[in-house]
Structure formats: structure tokens, C-alpha cells
CSV table of C-alpha atoms in Angstrom, one decimal:
chain,number,residue,atom,x,y,z
K,1,UNK,CA,130.4,39.7,134.7
K,2,UNK,CA,128.9,41.1,131.8
K,3,UNK,CA,131.0,42.1,128.5
K,4,UNK,CA,131.7,45.8,127.2
K,5,UNK,CA,129.2,44.7,124.2
K,6,UNK,CA,126.9,44.1,126.7
K,7,UNK,CA,126.8,46.7,129.0
K,8,UNK,CA,126.9,49.4,125.9
K,9,UNK,CA,123.5,47.6,124.8
K,10,UNK,CA,122.1,48.0,128.4
K,11,UNK,CA,122.5,52.1,127.9
K,12,UNK,CA,120.7,55.2,127.4
K,13,UNK,CA,121.9,57.8,125.6
K,14,UNK,CA,120.3,61.0,127.3
K,15,UNK,CA,117.8,59.4,129.8
K,16,UNK,CA,114.7,61.6,130.3
K,17,UNK,CA,114.2,61.2,133.5
K,18,UNK,CA,118.1,63.0,134.7
K,19,UNK,CA,119.0,64.6,131.0
K,20,UNK,CA,116.8,67.7,129.5
K,21,UNK,CA,117.8,68.7,126.2
K,22,UNK,CA,116.6,72.4,125.9
K,23,UNK,CA,116.7,74.4,122.6
K,24,UNK,CA,118.9,75.9,120.5
K,25,UNK,CA,117.7,78.8,118.0
K,26,UNK,CA,120.6,79.7,116.1
K,27,UNK,CA,118.7,82.3,115.0
K,28,UNK,CA,118.7,83.8,118.5
K,29,UNK,CA,122.7,83.5,119.1
K,30,UNK,CA,124.9,85.9,119.7
K,31,UNK,CA,127.5,87.7,117.8
K,32,UNK,CA,130.6,86.3,119.5
K,33,UNK,CA,130.9,83.1,121.5
K,34,UNK,CA,132.2,83.6,124.5
K,35,UNK,CA,128.9,85.6,125.6
K,36,UNK,CA,127.2,82.2,123.9
K,37,UNK,CA,129.8,80.3,126.1
K,38,UNK,CA,129.1,82.0,129.5
K,39,UNK,CA,125.6,81.4,129.2
K,40,UNK,CA,125.9,77.4,128.9
K,41,UNK,CA,128.6,77.5,131.3
K,42,UNK,CA,126.5,78.8,133.9
K,43,UNK,CA,123.1,76.8,133.1
K,44,UNK,CA,125.5,73.6,133.0
K,45,UNK,CA,126.3,74.3,136.4
K,46,UNK,CA,122.9,75.0,137.5
K,47,UNK,CA,121.4,72.1,135.9
K,48,UNK,CA,123.6,70.0,138.6
K,49,UNK,CA,126.6,69.7,135.5
K,50,UNK,CA,129.0,68.2,139.0
K,51,UNK,CA,132.3,69.2,137.4
K,52,UNK,CA,131.5,71.4,133.9
K,53,UNK,CA,135.4,73.3,134.0
K,54,UNK,CA,136.7,69.7,132.9
K,55,UNK,CA,137.8,69.8,129.4
K,56,UNK,CA,139.5,67.6,126.7
K,57,UNK,CA,142.3,68.7,125.6
K,58,UNK,CA,144.4,67.7,122.5
K,59,UNK,CA,147.5,68.3,121.3
K,60,UNK,CA,149.9,66.8,119.2
K,61,UNK,CA,153.1,65.3,119.3
K,62,UNK,CA,156.5,66.2,117.1
K,63,UNK,CA,155.8,64.0,114.5
K,64,UNK,CA,151.8,64.8,114.4
K,65,UNK,CA,150.3,62.0,116.6
K,66,UNK,CA,147.3,63.2,118.6
K,67,UNK,CA,147.4,62.9,122.3
K,68,UNK,CA,144.4,63.6,124.4
K,69,UNK,CA,143.5,63.8,127.8
K,70,UNK,CA,141.0,65.8,130.6
K,71,UNK,CA,142.2,69.2,132.4
K,72,UNK,CA,140.2,72.4,134.0
K,73,UNK,CA,139.3,75.4,132.9
K,74,UNK,CA,140.5,78.2,134.0
K,75,UNK,CA,139.1,80.9,132.7
K,76,UNK,CA,137.6,82.2,129.2
K,77,UNK,CA,137.9,86.2,128.4
K,78,UNK,CA,138.6,87.6,125.0
K,79,UNK,CA,141.8,86.3,125.1
K,80,UNK,CA,141.3,83.1,125.0
K,81,UNK,CA,140.4,80.0,127.1
K,82,UNK,CA,142.8,79.4,130.1
K,83,UNK,CA,144.4,76.0,131.4
K,84,UNK,CA,147.9,75.3,132.9
K,85,UNK,CA,149.8,73.1,133.4
K,86,UNK,CA,153.9,72.0,133.8
K,87,UNK,CA,155.7,73.3,131.0
K,88,UNK,CA,158.1,69.9,131.1
K,89,UNK,CA,154.8,67.8,131.3
K,90,UNK,CA,154.1,65.9,127.7
K,91,UNK,CA,151.6,68.1,126.9
K,92,UNK,CA,153.9,71.0,127.7
K,93,UNK,CA,156.3,69.8,125.6
K,94,UNK,CA,153.8,69.3,123.0
K,95,UNK,CA,152.3,72.6,122.9
K,96,UNK,CA,155.7,73.7,122.5
K,97,UNK,CA,157.0,72.1,119.7
K,98,UNK,CA,153.6,72.8,118.1
K,99,UNK,CA,151.3,75.5,119.5
K,100,UNK,CA,147.8,74.5,118.4
K,101,UNK,CA,145.3,72.7,120.6
K,102,UNK,CA,141.2,71.4,120.4
K,103,UNK,CA,138.9,72.3,123.5
K,104,UNK,CA,135.9,69.4,124.3
K,105,UNK,CA,133.4,70.5,126.8
K,106,UNK,CA,131.0,67.5,127.5
K,107,UNK,CA,127.9,68.4,129.2
K,108,UNK,CA,125.3,65.8,129.3
K,109,UNK,CA,123.1,67.3,131.9
K,110,UNK,CA,121.9,69.3,129.0
K,111,UNK,CA,122.9,67.4,125.7
K,112,UNK,CA,125.7,69.8,125.2
K,113,UNK,CA,128.9,69.8,123.6
K,114,UNK,CA,131.4,72.4,122.7
K,115,UNK,CA,134.4,72.5,120.7
K,116,UNK,CA,137.2,75.0,120.0
K,117,UNK,CA,140.5,74.6,117.9
K,118,UNK,CA,143.2,77.2,117.6
K,119,UNK,CA,146.3,78.6,118.1
K,120,UNK,CA,147.8,78.3,121.9
K,121,UNK,CA,150.1,80.8,123.4
K,122,UNK,CA,151.7,81.5,127.0
K,123,UNK,CA,150.6,83.9,129.4
K,124,UNK,CA,152.9,86.0,131.1
K,125,UNK,CA,154.8,84.3,134.1
K,126,UNK,CA,153.0,86.3,136.9
K,127,UNK,CA,149.8,85.6,135.4
K,128,UNK,CA,150.8,81.8,135.7
K,129,UNK,CA,152.2,82.3,139.7
K,130,UNK,CA,148.7,84.8,140.2
K,131,UNK,CA,146.9,81.3,139.2
K,132,UNK,CA,148.1,78.8,140.9
K,133,UNK,CA,148.6,80.8,144.3
K,134,UNK,CA,144.1,81.7,143.7
K,135,UNK,CA,143.5,77.6,144.2
K,136,UNK,CA,144.0,75.5,146.9
K,137,UNK,CA,146.3,74.1,149.3
K,138,UNK,CA,146.1,70.8,147.1
K,139,UNK,CA,146.7,72.4,144.0
K,140,UNK,CA,149.5,73.9,145.2
K,141,UNK,CA,151.1,70.5,146.9
K,142,UNK,CA,149.8,69.2,143.5
K,143,UNK,CA,152.5,71.6,141.6
K,144,UNK,CA,155.0,71.2,144.1
K,145,UNK,CA,155.2,67.1,143.7
K,146,UNK,CA,156.2,68.5,139.7
K,147,UNK,CA,157.5,65.4,137.8
K,148,UNK,CA,154.4,65.3,135.2
K,149,UNK,CA,154.6,62.6,132.6
K,150,UNK,CA,158.2,61.7,134.4
K,151,UNK,CA,158.3,57.8,134.6
K,152,UNK,CA,157.8,56.9,138.5
K,153,UNK,CA,159.7,53.9,140.3
K,154,UNK,CA,157.3,53.5,142.4
K,155,UNK,CA,154.0,54.6,144.3
K,156,UNK,CA,156.4,54.9,147.7
K,157,UNK,CA,158.4,57.4,146.1
K,158,UNK,CA,155.4,59.4,145.0
K,159,UNK,CA,154.0,59.0,148.2
K,160,UNK,CA,157.1,60.8,150.2
K,161,UNK,CA,157.4,63.7,147.4
K,162,UNK,CA,153.7,64.3,147.7
K,163,UNK,CA,153.9,64.8,151.7
K,164,UNK,CA,157.0,67.4,151.6
K,165,UNK,CA,154.8,69.3,149.2
K,166,UNK,CA,152.0,69.0,151.2
K,167,UNK,CA,154.0,70.1,154.0
K,168,UNK,CA,155.8,72.7,152.1
K,169,UNK,CA,152.5,74.2,150.4
K,170,UNK,CA,151.0,74.8,154.3
K,171,UNK,CA,153.9,76.2,155.5
K,172,UNK,CA,154.9,78.0,152.6
K,173,UNK,CA,151.2,79.2,150.4
K,174,UNK,CA,153.2,81.3,148.0
K,175,UNK,CA,155.9,78.8,146.8
K,176,UNK,CA,156.8,79.4,143.2
K,177,UNK,CA,156.8,76.2,141.0
K,178,UNK,CA,158.9,77.8,138.1
K,179,UNK,CA,157.7,75.3,135.1
K,180,UNK,CA,153.8,75.9,136.5
K,181,UNK,CA,152.1,77.0,133.0
K,182,UNK,CA,149.1,79.5,132.4
K,183,UNK,CA,148.1,78.3,128.8
K,184,UNK,CA,145.4,80.7,126.7
K,185,UNK,CA,143.2,79.3,123.0
K,186,UNK,CA,142.2,81.7,121.4
K,187,UNK,CA,140.0,80.0,118.6
K,188,UNK,CA,139.8,80.3,115.1
K,189,UNK,CA,136.5,78.3,115.7
K,190,UNK,CA,133.7,77.2,118.2
K,191,UNK,CA,131.2,74.8,117.6
K,192,UNK,CA,128.2,74.3,120.2
K,193,UNK,CA,126.8,71.3,119.7
K,194,UNK,CA,122.8,70.9,121.5
K,195,UNK,CA,121.1,67.2,121.6
K,196,UNK,CA,117.7,66.8,120.4
K,197,UNK,CA,115.3,63.8,121.7
K,198,UNK,CA,114.8,63.1,117.3
K,199,UNK,CA,118.4,63.5,116.6
K,200,UNK,CA,117.8,66.4,114.8
K,201,UNK,CA,120.8,68.1,116.6
K,202,UNK,CA,122.4,71.6,116.2
K,203,UNK,CA,125.1,71.9,115.4
K,204,UNK,CA,126.4,75.7,115.3
K,205,UNK,CA,129.7,76.7,114.8
K,206,UNK,CA,131.2,80.2,114.5
K,207,UNK,CA,134.4,81.5,112.3
K,208,UNK,CA,136.9,84.1,112.9
K,209,UNK,CA,137.2,86.5,110.0
K,210,UNK,CA,140.3,88.2,109.0
K,211,UNK,CA,138.8,91.3,111.1
K,212,UNK,CA,138.7,89.7,114.3
K,213,UNK,CA,134.6,89.4,113.9
K,214,UNK,CA,132.8,86.2,113.5
K,215,UNK,CA,130.6,84.4,111.1
K,216,UNK,CA,128.1,82.2,112.0
K,217,UNK,CA,126.8,79.0,110.3
K,218,UNK,CA,124.8,75.8,110.8
K,219,UNK,CA,126.2,72.0,110.7
K,220,UNK,CA,124.5,68.8,109.4
K,221,UNK,CA,124.4,66.9,112.9
């Protein structure tokens, strides 16, 4: 078995056989980062990125220690970038104590990433219910299983709870899950990173202004 170091040395970054590195012209970028994100998101999906809606979510606990995990994007509009979880999960508790977070999308098929950070707010309960019940039966079953981040006694215990949740989700597709919470991150900063074959990567940063507009600047890669 090869070591991690040996495997790392054997890997290629942005293999041209499977990766396209399209140009990013900062002068032609739109004034609103949501418009550019929407364009990039669609291009990632069309380029064959299997799960372009997966995103790393970073939060901090009560002591200020960082935490991160991968979640699913539930929407992006003028109100912010949305994701959901249980209010009593680890990330839910962290957001309650420190309602500020960062998101990172990475789309290797195009050599792109998008970084956002800003305050996080809780959407109204009716929007959270609509969001959950617009998803699959499996998503509802997972939400009904609940107890996210709590200590688990055994895999058998999980199997029993999951089976009961799946049965209820099939029988009651509108079953309420009071802890299910929809969050929105309204970014103060958004950065678009476009990889370049000679490592002249383009980093275009948007920063929100006091009048709720955006100023743009380039960053060294």
C-alpha cells in the first residue's frame, strides 16, 4: 500500500484531460456577485460537475474554535445563500451563538472556487417547512430521524430510528420537523477564483459597501 505522501506526489492538479480552465476577464464581470455566481453555477452543472450544489460551511463554536463540514445549497438570491439543518445540531448551536459563517464552493472540472462570508439569519418557519417538504422522501426521513450530532449508542439504534422515519415520511409527506431550520448567509464578501494553467490565477473579490452596493478588486493569487 502506498503512503499518503506517495499518493500525493502521483496526483495531478487540473489534469487537462478532464479539466477546462476558462478565462475570467475581471473587466467584463457583472457588478453584482449573485449574477456571476448564477452563471458559474450553471456552467459547472453543464460541464459535468456531479454535485455543484455541495458547499463547505465553516462556523465557530462558543470558544471561537473553527468547525467545517459539507452541506447542500438550498438557494441563492438577493436575500442570501441558503442552507438548512436542525437548530439543535452542532452547526445550529454554533450559529445561534455566533451567527456568522463562511461558504466555499469548489468546482474542479473548471478549476473554480467561490468563497463567501457574512452574517447568517434564520428564515421564517413557514419557509423552512416549505423547503423541507419540497425535497425528497429520503430528505424528510433523514430530518425525521433527528438527533443530529448527538452521541449514537449503536448502528442498530440508528437503523431502527431510520426505518421508523422512512415509514412515517412515506405515510405522512407533510410531517412537521420543528427543529428543521433554513439559514441564509448574506455575504459581506464574495471571491471568485479562476485557475490558470501557468498559475496566473484570477481572484476577483466583491466587498459590500455601506450603501448596499459592491466594490470590486483583484487579489494576488
